[in-house]
Coordinates of N, CA, C and O in Angstrom, one line a residue:
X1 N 0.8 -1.2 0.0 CA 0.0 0.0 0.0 C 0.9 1.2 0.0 O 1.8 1.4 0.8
X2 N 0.4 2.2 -1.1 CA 1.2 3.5 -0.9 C 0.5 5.1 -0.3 O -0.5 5.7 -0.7
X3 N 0.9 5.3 0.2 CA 0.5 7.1 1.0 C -0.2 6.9 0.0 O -1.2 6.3 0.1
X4 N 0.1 7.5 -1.4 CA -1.1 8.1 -2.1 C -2.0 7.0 -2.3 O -2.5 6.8 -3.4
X5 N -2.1 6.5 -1.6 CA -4.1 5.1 -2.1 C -4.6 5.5 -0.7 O -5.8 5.0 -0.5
X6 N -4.1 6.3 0.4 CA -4.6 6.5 1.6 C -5.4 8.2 1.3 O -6.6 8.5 1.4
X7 N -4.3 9.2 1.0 CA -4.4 10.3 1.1 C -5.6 10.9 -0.4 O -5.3 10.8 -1.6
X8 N -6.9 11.6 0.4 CA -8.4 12.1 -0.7 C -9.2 11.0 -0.6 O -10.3 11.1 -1.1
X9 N -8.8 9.8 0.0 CA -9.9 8.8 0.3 C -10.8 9.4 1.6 O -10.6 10.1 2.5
X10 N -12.1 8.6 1.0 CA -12.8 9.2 1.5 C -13.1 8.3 3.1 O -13.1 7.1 3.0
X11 N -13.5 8.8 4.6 CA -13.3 8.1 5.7 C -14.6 7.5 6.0 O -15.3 8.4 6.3
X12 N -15.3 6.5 6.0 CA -16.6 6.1 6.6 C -16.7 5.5 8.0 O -15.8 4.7 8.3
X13 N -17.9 5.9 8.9 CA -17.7 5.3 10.0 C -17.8 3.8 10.0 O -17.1 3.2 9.2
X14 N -18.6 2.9 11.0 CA -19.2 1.3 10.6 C -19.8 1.0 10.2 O -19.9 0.0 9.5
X15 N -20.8 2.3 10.5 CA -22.2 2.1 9.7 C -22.3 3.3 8.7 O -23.2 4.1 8.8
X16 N -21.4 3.4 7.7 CA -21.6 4.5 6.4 C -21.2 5.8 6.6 O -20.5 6.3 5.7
X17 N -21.5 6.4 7.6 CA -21.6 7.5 7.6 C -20.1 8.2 7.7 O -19.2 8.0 8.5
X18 N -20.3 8.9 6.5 CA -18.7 9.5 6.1 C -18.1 10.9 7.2 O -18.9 11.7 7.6
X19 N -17.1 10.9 7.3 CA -16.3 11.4 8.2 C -15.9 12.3 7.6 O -16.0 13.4 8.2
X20 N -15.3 12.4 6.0 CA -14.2 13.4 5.7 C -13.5 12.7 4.8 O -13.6 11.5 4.8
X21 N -12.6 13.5 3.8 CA -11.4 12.6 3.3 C -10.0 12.9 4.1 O -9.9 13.6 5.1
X22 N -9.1 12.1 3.5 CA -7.7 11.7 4.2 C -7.1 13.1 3.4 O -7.2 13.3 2.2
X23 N -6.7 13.8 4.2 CA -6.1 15.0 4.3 C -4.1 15.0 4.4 O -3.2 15.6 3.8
X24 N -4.3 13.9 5.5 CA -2.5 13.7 5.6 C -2.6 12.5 6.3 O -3.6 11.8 6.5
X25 N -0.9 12.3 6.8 CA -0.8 10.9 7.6 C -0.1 11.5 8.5 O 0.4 12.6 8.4
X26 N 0.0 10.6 9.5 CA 0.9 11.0 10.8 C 1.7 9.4 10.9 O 1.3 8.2 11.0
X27 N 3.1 9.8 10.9 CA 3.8 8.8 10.2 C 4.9 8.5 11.4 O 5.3 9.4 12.2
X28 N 5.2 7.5 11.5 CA 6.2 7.3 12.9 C 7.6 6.3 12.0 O 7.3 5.2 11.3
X29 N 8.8 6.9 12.2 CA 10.0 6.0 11.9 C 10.6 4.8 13.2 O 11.1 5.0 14.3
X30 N 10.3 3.8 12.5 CA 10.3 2.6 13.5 C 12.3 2.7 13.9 O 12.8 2.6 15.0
X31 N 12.9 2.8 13.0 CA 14.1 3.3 13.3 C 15.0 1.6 12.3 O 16.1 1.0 12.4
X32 N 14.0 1.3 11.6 CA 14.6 0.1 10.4 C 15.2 0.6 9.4 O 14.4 1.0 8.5
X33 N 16.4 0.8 9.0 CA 17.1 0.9 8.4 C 17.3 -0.3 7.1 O 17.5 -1.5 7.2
X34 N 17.1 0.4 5.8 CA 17.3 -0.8 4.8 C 18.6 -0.4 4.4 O 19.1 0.6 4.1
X35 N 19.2 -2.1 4.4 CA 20.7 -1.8 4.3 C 21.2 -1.0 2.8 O 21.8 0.0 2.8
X36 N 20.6 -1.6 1.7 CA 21.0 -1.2 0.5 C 21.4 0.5 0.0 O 22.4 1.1 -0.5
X37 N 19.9 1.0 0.5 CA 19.4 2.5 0.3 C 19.8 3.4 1.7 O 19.9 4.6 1.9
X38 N 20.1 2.3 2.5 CA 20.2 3.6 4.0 C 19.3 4.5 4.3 O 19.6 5.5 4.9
X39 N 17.7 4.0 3.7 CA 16.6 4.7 3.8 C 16.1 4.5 4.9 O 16.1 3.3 5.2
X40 N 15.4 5.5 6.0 CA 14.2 4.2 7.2 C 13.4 4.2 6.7 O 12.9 4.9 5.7
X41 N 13.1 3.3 7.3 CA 11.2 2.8 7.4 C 10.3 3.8 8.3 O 10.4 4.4 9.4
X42 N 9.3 3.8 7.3 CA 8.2 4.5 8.0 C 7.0 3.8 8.0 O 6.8 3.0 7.1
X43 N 5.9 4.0 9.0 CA 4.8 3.2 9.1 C 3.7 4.4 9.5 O 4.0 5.4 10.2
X44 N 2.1 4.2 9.0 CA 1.5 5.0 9.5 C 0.9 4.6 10.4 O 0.7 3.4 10.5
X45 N 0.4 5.9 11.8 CA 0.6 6.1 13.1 C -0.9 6.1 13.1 O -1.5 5.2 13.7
X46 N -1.6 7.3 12.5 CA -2.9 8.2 11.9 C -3.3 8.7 10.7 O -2.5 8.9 9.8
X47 N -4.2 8.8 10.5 CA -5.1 9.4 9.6 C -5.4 10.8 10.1 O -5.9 11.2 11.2
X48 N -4.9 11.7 8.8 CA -5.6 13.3 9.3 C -6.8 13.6 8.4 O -6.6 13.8 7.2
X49 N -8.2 13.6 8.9 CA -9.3 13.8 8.4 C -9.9 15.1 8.8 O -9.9 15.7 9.9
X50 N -10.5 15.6 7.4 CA -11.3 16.6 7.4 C -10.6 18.1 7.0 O -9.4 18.3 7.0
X51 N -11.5 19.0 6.6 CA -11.0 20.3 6.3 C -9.8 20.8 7.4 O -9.2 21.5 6.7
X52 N -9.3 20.8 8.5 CA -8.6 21.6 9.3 C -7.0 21.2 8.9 O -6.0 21.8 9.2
X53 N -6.9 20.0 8.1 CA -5.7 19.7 8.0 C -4.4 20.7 7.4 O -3.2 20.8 7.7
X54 N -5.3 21.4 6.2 CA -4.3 22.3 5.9 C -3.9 23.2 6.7 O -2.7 23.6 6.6
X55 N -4.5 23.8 7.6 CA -3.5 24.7 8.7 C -2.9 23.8 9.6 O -1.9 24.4 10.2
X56 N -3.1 22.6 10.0 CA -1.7 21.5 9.8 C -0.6 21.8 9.2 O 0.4 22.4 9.5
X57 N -1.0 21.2 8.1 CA 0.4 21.5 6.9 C 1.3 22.7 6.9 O 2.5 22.7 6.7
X58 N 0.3 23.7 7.2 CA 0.7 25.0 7.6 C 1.7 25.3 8.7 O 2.7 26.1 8.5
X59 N 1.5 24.6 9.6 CA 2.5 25.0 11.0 C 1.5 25.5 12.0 O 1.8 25.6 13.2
X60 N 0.0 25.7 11.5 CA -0.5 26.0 12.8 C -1.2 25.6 13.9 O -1.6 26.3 14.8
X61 N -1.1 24.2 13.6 CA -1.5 23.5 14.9 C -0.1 23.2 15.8 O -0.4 22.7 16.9
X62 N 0.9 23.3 15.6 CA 2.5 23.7 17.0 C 2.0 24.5 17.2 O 1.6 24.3 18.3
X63 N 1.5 25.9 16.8 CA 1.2 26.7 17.9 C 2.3 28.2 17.6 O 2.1 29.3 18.0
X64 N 3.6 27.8 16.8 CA 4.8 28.7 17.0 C 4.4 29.8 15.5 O 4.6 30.9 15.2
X65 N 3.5 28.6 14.9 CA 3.5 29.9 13.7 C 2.3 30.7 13.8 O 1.2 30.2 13.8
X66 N 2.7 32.5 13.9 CA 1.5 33.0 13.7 C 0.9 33.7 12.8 O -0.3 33.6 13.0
X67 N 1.2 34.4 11.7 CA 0.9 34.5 10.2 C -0.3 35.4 10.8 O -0.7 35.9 11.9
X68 N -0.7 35.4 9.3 CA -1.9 37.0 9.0 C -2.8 36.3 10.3 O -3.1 35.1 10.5
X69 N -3.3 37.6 11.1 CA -4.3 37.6 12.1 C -5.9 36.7 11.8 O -6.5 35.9 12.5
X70 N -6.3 37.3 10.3 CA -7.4 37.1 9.6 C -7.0 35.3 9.5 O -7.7 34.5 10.2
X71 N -6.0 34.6 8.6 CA -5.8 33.6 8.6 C -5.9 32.6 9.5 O -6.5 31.6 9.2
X72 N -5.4 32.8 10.7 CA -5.2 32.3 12.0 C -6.6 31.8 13.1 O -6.9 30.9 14.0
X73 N -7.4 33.3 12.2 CA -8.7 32.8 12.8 C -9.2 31.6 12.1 O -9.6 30.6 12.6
X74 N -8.9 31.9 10.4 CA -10.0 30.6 9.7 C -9.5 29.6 10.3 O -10.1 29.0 11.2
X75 N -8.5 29.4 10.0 CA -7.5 28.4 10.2 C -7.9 27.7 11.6 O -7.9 26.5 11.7
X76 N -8.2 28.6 12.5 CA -8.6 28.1 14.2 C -10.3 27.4 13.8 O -10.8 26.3 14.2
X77 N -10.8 28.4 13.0 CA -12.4 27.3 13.1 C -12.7 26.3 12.2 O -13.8 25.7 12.4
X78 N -11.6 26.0 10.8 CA -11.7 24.8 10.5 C -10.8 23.6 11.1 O -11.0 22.5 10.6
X79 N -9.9 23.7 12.1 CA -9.2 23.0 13.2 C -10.5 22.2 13.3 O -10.5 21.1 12.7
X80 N -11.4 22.7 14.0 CA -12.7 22.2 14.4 C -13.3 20.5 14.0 O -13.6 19.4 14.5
X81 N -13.1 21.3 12.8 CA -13.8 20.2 12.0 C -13.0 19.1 11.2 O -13.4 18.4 10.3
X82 N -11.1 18.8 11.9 CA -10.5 18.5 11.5 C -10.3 16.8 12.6 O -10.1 16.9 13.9
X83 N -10.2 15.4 12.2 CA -10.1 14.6 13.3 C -8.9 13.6 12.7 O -8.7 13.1 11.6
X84 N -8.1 13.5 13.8 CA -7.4 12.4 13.5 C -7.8 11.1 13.8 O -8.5 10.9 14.8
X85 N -7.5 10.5 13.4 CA -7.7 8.5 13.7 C -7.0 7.8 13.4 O -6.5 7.7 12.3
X86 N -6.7 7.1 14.6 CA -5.3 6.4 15.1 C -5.4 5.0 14.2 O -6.4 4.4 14.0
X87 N -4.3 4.8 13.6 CA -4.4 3.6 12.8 C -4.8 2.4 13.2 O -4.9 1.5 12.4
X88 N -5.3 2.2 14.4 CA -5.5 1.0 15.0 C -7.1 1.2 14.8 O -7.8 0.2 15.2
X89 N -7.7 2.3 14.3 CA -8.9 2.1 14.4 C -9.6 2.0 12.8 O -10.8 2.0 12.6
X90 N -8.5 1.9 11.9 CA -8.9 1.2 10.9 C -9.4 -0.1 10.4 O -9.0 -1.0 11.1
X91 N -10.1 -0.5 9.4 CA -11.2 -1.7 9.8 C -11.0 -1.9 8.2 O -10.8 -3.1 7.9
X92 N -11.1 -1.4 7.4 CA -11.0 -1.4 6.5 C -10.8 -0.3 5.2 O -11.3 0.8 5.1
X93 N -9.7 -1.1 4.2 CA -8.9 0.2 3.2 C -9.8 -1.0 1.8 O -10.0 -2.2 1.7
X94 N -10.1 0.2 0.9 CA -10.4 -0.5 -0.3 C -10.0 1.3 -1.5 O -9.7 2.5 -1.3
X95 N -10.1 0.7 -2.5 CA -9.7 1.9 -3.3 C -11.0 3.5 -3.6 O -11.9 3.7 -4.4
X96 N -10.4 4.1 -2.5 CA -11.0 5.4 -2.4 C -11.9 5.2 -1.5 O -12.9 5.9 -1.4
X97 N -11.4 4.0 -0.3 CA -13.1 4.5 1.0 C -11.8 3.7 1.9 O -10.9 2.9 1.5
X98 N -12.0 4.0 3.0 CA -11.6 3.7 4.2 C -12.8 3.5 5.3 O -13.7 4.3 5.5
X99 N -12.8 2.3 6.0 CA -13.9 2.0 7.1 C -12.8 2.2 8.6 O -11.7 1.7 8.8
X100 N -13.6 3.2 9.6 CA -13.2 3.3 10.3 C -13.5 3.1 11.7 O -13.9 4.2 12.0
X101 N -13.6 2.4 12.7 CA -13.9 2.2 14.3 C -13.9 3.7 15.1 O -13.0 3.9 15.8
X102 N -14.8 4.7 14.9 CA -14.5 5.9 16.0 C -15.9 5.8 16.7 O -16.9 5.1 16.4
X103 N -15.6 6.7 17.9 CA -16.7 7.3 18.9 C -17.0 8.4 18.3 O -16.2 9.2 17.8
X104 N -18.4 8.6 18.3 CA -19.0 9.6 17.9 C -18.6 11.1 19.1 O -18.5 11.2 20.3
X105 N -18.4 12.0 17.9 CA -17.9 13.5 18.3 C -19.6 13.5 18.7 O -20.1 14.5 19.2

């Protein structure tokens, strides 16, 4: 499976009801080194769902970036509507839907 078959897929709960698309991943380096390439390994951690992810991407969920005032606001009220989901609560990947295990917000 590659990042891009995860990331614009779309998230459904157990029973259908869609969440959001895959926005980003939250990716953790196990610390496996492949001898050949001297590349690590990476594995995903999370799923970043929903509109807030791009002020993610941004820097402004650390907190350290603060950019145009006006931005900062949108940026704070689509946060809102942004959820991550821990890989363990995946249930099922198929091409362009993901089934997911969450508690209802």
């Amino acid at each position: 499976m590659r990042m891009s078959d995860l990331v614009g897929a779309l998230v459904v709960d157990e029973s259908g009801r869609p969440l959001g698309h895959v926005h980003d991943l939250r990716l953790v380096a196990d610390g496996v080194t492949f001898p050949a390439t001297g590349n690590r390994a990476y594995r995903v951690h999370g799923l970043v769902v929903g509109a807030g992810a791009v002020g993610m991407r941004l820097g402004y969920a650390r907190g350290h970036v603060q950019g145009p005032w006006l931005l900062r606001v949108l940026l704070r009220r689509l946060r809102r509507r942004r959820r991550e989901i821990p890989w363990e609560a995946v249930r099922e990947v198929t091409p362009g839907r993901i089934v997911a295990r969450v508690a209802a917000q």
